[in-house]
Short mmCIF file of C-alpha atoms in Angstrom, two decimals:
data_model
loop_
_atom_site.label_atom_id
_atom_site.label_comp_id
_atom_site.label_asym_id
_atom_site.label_seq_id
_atom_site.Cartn_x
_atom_site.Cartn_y
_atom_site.Cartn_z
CA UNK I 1109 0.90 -0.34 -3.05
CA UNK I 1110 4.55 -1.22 -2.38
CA UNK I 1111 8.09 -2.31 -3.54
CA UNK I 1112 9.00 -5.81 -1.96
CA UNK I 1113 12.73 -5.59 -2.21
CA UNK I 1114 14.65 -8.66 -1.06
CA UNK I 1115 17.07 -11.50 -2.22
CA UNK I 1116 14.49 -14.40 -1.99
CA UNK I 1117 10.87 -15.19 -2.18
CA UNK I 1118 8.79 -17.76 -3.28
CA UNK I 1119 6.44 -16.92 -6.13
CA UNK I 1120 3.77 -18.04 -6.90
CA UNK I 1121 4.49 -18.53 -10.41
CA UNK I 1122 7.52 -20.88 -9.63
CA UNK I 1123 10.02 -18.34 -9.47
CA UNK I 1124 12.22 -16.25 -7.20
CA UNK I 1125 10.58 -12.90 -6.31
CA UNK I 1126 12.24 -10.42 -4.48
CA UNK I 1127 11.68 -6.92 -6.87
CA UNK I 1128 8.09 -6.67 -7.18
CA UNK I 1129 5.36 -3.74 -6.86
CA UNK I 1130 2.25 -5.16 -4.85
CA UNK I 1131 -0.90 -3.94 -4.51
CA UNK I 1132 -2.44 -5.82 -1.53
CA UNK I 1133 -5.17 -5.67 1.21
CA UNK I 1134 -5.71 -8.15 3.72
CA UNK I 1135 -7.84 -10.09 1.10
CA UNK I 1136 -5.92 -10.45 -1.65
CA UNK I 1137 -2.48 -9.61 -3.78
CA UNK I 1138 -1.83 -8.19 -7.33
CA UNK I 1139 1.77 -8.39 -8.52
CA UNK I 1140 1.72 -4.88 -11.02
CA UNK I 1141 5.82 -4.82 -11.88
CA UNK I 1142 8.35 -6.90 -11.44
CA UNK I 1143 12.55 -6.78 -12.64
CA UNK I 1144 13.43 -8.99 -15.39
CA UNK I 1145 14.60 -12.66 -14.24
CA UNK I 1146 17.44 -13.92 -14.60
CA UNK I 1147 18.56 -17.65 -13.67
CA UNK I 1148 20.23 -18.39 -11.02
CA UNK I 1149 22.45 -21.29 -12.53
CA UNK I 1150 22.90 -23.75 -9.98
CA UNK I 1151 20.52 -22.57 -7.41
CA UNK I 1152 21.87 -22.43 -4.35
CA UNK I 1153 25.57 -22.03 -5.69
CA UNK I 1154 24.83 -18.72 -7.93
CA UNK I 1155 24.00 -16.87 -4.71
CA UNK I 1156 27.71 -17.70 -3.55
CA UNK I 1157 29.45 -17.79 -6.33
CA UNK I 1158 28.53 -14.32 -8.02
CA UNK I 1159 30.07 -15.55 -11.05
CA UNK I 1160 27.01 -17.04 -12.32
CA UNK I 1161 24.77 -14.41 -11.80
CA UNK I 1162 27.31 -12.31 -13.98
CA UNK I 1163 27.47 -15.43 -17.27
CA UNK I 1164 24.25 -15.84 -16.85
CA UNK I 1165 23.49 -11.91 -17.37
CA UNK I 1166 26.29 -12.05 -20.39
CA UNK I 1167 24.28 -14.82 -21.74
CA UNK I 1168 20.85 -13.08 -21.64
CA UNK I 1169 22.78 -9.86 -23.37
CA UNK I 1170 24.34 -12.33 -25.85
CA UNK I 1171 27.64 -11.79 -25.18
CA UNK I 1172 30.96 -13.83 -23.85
CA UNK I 1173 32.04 -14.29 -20.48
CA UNK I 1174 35.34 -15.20 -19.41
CA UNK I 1175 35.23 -15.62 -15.83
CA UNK I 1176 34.92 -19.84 -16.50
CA UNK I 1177 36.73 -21.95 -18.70
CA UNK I 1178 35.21 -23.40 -21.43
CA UNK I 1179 34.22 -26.88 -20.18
CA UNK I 1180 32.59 -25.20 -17.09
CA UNK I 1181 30.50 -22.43 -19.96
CA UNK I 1182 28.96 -25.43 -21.68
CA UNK I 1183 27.49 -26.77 -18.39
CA UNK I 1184 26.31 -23.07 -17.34
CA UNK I 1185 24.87 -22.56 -21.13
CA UNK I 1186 23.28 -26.10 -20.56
CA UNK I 1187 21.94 -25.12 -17.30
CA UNK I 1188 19.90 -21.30 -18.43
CA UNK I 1189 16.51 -22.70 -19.20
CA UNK I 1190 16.71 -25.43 -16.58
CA UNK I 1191 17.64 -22.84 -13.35
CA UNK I 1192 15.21 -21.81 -11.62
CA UNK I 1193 14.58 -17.66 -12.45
CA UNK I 1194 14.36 -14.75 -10.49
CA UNK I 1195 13.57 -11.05 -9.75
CA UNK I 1196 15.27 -10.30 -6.95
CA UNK I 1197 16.73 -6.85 -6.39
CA UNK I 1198 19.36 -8.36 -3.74
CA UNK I 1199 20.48 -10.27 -6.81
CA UNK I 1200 20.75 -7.95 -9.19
CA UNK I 1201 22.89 -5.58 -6.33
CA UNK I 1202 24.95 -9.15 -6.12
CA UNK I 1203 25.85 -8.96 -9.95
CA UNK I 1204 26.52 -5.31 -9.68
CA UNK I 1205 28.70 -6.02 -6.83
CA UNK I 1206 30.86 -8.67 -8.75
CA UNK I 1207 30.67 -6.66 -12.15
CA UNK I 1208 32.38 -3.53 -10.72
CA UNK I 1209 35.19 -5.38 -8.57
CA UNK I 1210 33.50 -4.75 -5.31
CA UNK I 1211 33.09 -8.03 -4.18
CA UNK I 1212 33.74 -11.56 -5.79
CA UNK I 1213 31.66 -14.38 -3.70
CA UNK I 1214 29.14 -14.36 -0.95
CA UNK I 1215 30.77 -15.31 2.55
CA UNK I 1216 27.98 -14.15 4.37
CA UNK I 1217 24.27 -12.47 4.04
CA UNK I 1218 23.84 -9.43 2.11
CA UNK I 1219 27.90 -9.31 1.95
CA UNK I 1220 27.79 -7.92 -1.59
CA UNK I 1221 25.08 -5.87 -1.37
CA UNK I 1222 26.27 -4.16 1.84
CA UNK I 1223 29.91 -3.42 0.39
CA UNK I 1224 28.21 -1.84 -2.62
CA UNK I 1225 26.16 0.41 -0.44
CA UNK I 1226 29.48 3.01 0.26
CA UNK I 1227 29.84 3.16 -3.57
CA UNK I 1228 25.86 4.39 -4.02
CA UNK I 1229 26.18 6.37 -1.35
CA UNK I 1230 29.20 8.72 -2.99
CA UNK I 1231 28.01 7.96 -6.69
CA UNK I 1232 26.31 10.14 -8.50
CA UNK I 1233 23.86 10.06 -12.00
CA UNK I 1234 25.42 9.40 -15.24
CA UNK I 1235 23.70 8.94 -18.44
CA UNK I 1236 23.61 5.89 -20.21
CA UNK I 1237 21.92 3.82 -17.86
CA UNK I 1238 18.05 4.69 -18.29
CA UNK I 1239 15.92 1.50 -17.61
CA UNK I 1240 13.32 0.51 -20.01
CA UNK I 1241 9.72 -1.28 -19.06
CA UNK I 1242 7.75 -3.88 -21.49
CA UNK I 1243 4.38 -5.20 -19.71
CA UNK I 1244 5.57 -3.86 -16.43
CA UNK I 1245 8.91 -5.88 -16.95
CA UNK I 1246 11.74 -3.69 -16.05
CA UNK I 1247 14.54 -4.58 -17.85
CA UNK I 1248 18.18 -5.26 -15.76
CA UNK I 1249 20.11 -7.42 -18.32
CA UNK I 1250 20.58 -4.57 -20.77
CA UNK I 1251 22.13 -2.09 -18.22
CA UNK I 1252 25.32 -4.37 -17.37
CA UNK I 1253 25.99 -4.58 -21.12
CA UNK I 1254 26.44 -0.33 -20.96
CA UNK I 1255 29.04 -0.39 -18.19
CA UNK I 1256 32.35 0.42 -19.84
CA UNK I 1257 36.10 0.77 -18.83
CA UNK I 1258 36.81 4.80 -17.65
CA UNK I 1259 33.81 4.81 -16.10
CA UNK I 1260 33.25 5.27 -11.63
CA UNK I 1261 32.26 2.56 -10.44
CA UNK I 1262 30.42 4.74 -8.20
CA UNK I 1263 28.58 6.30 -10.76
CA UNK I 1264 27.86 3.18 -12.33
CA UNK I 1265 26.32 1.77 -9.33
CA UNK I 1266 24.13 4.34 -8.13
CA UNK I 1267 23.06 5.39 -12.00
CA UNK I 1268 21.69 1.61 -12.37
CA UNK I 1269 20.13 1.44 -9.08
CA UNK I 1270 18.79 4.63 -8.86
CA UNK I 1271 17.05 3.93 -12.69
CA UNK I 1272 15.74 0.76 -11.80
CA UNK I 1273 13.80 2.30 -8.22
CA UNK I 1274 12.91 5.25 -10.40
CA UNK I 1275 10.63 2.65 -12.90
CA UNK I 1276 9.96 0.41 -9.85
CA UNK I 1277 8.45 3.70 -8.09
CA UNK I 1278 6.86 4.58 -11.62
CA UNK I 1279 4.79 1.60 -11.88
CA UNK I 1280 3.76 1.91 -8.25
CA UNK I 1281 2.44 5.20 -8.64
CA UNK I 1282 0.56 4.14 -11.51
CA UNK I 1283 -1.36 1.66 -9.77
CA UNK I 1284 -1.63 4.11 -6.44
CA UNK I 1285 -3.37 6.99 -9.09
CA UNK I 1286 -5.62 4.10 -10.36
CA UNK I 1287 -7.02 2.99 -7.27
CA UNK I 1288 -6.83 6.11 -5.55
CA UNK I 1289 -4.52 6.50 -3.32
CA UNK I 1290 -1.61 8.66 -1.77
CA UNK I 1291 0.52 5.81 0.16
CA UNK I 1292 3.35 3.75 -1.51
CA UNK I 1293 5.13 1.70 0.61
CA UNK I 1294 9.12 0.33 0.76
CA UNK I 1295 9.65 -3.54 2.55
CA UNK I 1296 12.12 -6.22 2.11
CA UNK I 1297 15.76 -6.60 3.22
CA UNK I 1298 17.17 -4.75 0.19
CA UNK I 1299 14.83 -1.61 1.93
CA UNK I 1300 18.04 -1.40 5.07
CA UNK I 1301 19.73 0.34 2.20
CA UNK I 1302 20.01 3.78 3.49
CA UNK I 1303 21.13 5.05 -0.07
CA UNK I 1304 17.96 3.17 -1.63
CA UNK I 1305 15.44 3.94 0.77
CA UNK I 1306 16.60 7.74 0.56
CA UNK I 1307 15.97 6.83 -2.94
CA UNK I 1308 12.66 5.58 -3.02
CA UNK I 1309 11.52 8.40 -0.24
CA UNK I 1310 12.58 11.68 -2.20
CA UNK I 1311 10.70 9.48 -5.81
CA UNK I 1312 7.96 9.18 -4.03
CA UNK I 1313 7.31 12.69 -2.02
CA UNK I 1314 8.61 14.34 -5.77
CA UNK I 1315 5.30 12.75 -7.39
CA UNK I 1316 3.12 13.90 -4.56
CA UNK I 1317 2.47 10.51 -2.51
CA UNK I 1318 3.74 10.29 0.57
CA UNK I 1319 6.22 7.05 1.33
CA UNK I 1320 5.77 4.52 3.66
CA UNK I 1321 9.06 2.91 5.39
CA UNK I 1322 9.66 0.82 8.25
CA UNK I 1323 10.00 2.29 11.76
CA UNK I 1324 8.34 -0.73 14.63
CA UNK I 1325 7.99 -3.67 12.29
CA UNK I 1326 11.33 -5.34 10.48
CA UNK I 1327 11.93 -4.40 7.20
CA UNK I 1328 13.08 -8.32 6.13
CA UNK I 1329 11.70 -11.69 6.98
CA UNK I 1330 11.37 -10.91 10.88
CA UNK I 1331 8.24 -9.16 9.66
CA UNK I 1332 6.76 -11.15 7.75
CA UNK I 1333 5.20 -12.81 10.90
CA UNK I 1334 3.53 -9.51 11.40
CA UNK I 1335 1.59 -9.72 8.18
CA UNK I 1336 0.55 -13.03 8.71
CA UNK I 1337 -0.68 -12.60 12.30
CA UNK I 1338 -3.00 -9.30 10.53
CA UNK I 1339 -3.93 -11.86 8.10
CA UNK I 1340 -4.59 -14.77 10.31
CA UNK I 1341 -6.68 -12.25 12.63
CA UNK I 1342 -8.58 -10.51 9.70
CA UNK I 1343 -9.70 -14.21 8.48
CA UNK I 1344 -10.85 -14.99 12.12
#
């Protein structure tokens, strides 16, 4: 059982996965959890222009955004059931990025996410931010809707993302107890996150289980080949 973290993956439900609890073998995959999606309004462009990943989150919540005139809103509005949706953590640390002044567009990979990480790493927990699960959806929209002037961005940052690990680790743990047993794992390229994988570690080792992170193999798409070479060789 583990939590594949990341910015991008291809589903296999036609959307973009990248904050998912897996329980695999070398036979087979069961997606168990997964972050609310969100879409990613003009493909390509939302993951540069953070913007969109913040108007489209407004929308979701139901509430106005100003960050576009109001021309360029009625194309976005237009364009929320016809983007493409996704899961991804990396995303949702994008948004959270934008949302609490840290960083306003992409100019290079994992730019956002990486000047967030100093804010999670002096934040600490507030209340206010407790994530909720429906059907082993775990709800991200909602929480940007409770961030409020007076408040650290620290503490904002490291109260959402350490909520949303704590029900990602949850629903892992869940499955791990059902199919007996003690390993839960942490992968993906949002998993280089000292802060997160500190995190997911002290979750995990609190409930009992013992965590699983990288130490030989990549922790982003480098490994990947790994898998499929254990695949390739367990089908041969």
């Amino acid at each position: 059982v583990a939590l594949t973290l990341d910015g991008t993956g291809h589903g296999d439900d036609g959307t973009a996965w990248g904050g998912e609890v897996l329980y695999s073998d070398f036979d087979h995959y069961e997606r168990i959890g997964h972050l609310e999606t969100i879409p990613l309004l003009g493909s390509e462009k939302a993951l540069y222009d953070l913007r969109r990943l913040r108007f489209a989150i407004d929308a979701m919540n139901g509430e106005e955004n100003h960050d576009f005139t109001d021309r360029e809103a009625m194309v976005l509005t237009k364009l929320m059931d016809r983007s493409v949706r996704t899961s991804s953590f990396g995303r949702i640390l994008d948004a959270l990025s934008f949302s609490l002044g840290v960083c306003g567009e992409r100019t290079y990979d994992g730019e956002p996410a990486m000047r967030l990480e100093p804010l999670l790493d002096r934040g600490k927990l507030i209340e206010g931010f407790e994530a909720t699960c429906e059907n082993g959806v775990i709800k991200t929209a909602e929480l940007f809707s409770r961030i409020e002037k007076g408040q650290k961005p620290a503490d904002v940052a490291y109260s959402i993302v350490y909520n949303l690990v704590g029900k990602l680790v949850d629903t892992a743990i869940s499955k791990a107890d059902s199919v007996g047993t003690k390993y839960i794992g942490l992968t993906g390229g949002v998993s280089y996150n000292s802060c997160i994988a500190s995190m997911f570690r002290d979750m995990v080792i609190s409930s009992d289980h013992n965590p699983i992170i990288h130490r030989d193999v990549p922790n982003g798409d480098a490994g990947v080949s790994v898998g499929q070479a254990a695949i390739a060789l367990r089908r041969i």
